[in-house]
Short mmCIF file of C-alpha atoms in Angstrom, two decimals:
data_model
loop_
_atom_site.label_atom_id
_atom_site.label_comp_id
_atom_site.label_asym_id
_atom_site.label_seq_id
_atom_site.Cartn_x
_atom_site.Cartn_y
_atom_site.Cartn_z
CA UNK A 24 198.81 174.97 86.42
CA UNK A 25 195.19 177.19 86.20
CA UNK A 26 197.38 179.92 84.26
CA UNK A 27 198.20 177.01 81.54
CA UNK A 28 195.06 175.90 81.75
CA UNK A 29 193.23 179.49 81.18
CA UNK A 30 195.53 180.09 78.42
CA UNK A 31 194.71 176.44 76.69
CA UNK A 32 190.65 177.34 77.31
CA UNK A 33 190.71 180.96 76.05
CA UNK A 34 192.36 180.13 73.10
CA UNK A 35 190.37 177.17 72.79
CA UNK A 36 187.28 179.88 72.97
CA UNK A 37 188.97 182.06 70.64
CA UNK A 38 189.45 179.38 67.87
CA UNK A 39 186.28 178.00 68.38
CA UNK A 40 184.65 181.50 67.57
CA UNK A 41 186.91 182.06 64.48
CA UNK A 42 186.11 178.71 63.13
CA UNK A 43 182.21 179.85 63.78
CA UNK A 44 182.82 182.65 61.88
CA UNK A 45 184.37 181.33 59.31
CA UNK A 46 181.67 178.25 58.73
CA UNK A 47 178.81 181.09 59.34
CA UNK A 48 180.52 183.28 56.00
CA UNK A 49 179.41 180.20 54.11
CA UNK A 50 176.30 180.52 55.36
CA UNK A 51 173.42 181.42 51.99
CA UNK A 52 171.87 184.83 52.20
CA UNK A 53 168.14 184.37 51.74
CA UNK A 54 165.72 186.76 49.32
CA UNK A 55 166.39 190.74 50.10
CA UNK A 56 166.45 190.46 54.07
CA UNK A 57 169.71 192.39 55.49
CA UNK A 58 170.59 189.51 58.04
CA UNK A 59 170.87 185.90 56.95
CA UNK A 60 171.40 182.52 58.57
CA UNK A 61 174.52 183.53 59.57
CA UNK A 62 173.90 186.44 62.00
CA UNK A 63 173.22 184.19 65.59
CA UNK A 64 176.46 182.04 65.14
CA UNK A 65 178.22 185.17 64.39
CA UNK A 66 176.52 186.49 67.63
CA UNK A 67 177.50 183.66 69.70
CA UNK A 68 181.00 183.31 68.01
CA UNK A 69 181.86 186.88 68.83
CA UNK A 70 180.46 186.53 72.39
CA UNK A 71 182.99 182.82 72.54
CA UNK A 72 186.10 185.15 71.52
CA UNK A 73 185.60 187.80 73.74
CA UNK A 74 184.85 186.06 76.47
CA UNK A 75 188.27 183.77 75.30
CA UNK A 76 190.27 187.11 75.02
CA UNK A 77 189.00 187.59 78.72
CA UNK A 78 190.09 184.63 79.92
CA UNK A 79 193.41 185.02 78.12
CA UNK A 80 193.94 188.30 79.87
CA UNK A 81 193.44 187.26 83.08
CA UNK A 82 195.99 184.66 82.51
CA UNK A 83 198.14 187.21 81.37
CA UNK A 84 197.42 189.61 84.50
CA UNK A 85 198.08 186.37 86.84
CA UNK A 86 194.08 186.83 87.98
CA UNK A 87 193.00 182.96 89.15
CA UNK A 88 189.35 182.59 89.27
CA UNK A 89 187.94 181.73 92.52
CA UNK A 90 187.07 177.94 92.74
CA UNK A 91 185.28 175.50 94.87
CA UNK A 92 187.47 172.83 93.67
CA UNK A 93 187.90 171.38 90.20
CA UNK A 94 184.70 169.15 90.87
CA UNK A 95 182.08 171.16 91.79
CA UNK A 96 183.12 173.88 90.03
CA UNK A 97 182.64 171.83 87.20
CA UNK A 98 179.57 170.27 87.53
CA UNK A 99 177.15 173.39 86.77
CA UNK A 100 178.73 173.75 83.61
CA UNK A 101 178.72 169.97 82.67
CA UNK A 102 174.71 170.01 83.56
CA UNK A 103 174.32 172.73 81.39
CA UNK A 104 176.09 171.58 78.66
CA UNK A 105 173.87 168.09 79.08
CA UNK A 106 170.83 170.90 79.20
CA UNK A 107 172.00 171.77 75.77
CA UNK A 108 172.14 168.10 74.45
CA UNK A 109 168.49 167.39 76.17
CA UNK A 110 166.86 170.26 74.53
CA UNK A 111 168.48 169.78 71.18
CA UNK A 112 166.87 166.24 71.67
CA UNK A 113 163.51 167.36 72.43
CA UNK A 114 162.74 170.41 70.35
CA UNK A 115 161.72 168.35 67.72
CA UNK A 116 159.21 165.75 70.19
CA UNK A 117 157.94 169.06 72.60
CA UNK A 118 158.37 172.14 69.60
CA UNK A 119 160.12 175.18 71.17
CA UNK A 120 158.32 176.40 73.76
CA UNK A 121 158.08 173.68 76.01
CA UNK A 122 161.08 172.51 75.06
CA UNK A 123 162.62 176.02 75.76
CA UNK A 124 160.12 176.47 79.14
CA UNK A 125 161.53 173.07 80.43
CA UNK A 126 165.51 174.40 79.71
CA UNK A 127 165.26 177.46 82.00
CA UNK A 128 163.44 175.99 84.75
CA UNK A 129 166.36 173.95 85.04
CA UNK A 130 168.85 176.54 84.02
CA UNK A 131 167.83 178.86 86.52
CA UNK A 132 167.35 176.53 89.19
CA UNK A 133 170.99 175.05 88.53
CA UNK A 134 172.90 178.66 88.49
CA UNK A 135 170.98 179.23 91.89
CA UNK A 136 167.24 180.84 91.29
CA UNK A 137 164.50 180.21 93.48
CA UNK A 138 161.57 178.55 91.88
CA UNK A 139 159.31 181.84 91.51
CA UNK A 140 162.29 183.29 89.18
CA UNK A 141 162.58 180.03 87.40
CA UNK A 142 158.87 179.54 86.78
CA UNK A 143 158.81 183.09 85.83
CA UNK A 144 161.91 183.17 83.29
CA UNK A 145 160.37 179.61 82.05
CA UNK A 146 157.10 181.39 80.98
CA UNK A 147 158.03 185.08 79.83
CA UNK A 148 161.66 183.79 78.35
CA UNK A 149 160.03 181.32 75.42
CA UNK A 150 157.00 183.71 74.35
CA UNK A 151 159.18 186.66 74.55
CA UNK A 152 162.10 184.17 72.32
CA UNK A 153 158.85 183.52 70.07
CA UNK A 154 158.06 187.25 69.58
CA UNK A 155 161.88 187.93 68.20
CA UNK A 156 161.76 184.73 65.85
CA UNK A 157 158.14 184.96 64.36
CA UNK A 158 157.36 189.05 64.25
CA UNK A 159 160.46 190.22 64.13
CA UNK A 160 162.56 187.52 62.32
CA UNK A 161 159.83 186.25 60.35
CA UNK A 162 161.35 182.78 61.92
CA UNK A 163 159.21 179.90 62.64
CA UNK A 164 159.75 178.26 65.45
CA UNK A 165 158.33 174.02 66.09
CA UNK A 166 155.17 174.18 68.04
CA UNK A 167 155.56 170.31 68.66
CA UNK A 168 153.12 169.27 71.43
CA UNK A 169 151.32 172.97 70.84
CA UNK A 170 150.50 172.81 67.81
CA UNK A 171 146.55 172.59 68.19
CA UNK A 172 146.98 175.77 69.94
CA UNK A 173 149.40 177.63 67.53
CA UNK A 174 148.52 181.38 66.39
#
């Protein structure tokens, strides 16, 4: 049964990331820039198939992943996924960066970090994330509840 059910989810990952790519080629290039709107999903869709091919091969090889049960195996992924959903939600109402601070904390914390990592990756992840977007980018990211203090 977790062989038929790795195959179903890799190639569930691997369609997924096709489609992405395919929806991303549709994607309009903007002005003279040599990446477009399309280069993260193509990121993130090439990351979904070959981590898809992965779990494909392992289903292959007859490699079961180690489990603490279908539950609470489960439920780290479901939170996160719910994580995703919340900060879709508020990075319009908070901007990016607290929005994005308030993600990791959690993230980290769920996936096991102790609160100095979490506090730490909450911090240095969104004004590093900001850096990227706006300097290198030339992205602009919400400031939401920040924006009296935005640079």
């Amino acid at each position: 049964m977790t062989a038929t059910r790795d195959i179903v989810t890799g190639a569930a990952l691997v369609a997924l990331g096709i489609l992405m790519i395919w929806i991303a080629s549709g994607f309009p290039q903007i002005g003279a820039m040599s990446y477009g709107p399309d280069l993260f999903p193509r990121i993130i869709a090439s990351g979904l198939i070959l981590s898809g091919l992965g779990i494909l091969l392992e289903a292959a090889r007859g490699i079961a992943p180690e489990s603490e049960g279908p539950r609470l195996a489960a439920l780290p992924i479901l939170i996160l996924l719910a994580l995703v959903a919340a900060f879709a939600v508020l990075l319009p109402l908070l901007g990016f960066h607290v929005a994005a601070a308030l993600a990791l904390l959690v993230a980290v914390r769920i996936f096991g970090g102790g609160w100095t990592v979490a506090g730490a990756v909450a911090i240095l992840g969104p004004l590093a994330l900001h850096y990227i977007f706006y300097s290198v980018l030339r992205v602009p990211l919400p400031w939401g509840l920040l924006t009296p203090v935005a640079w």
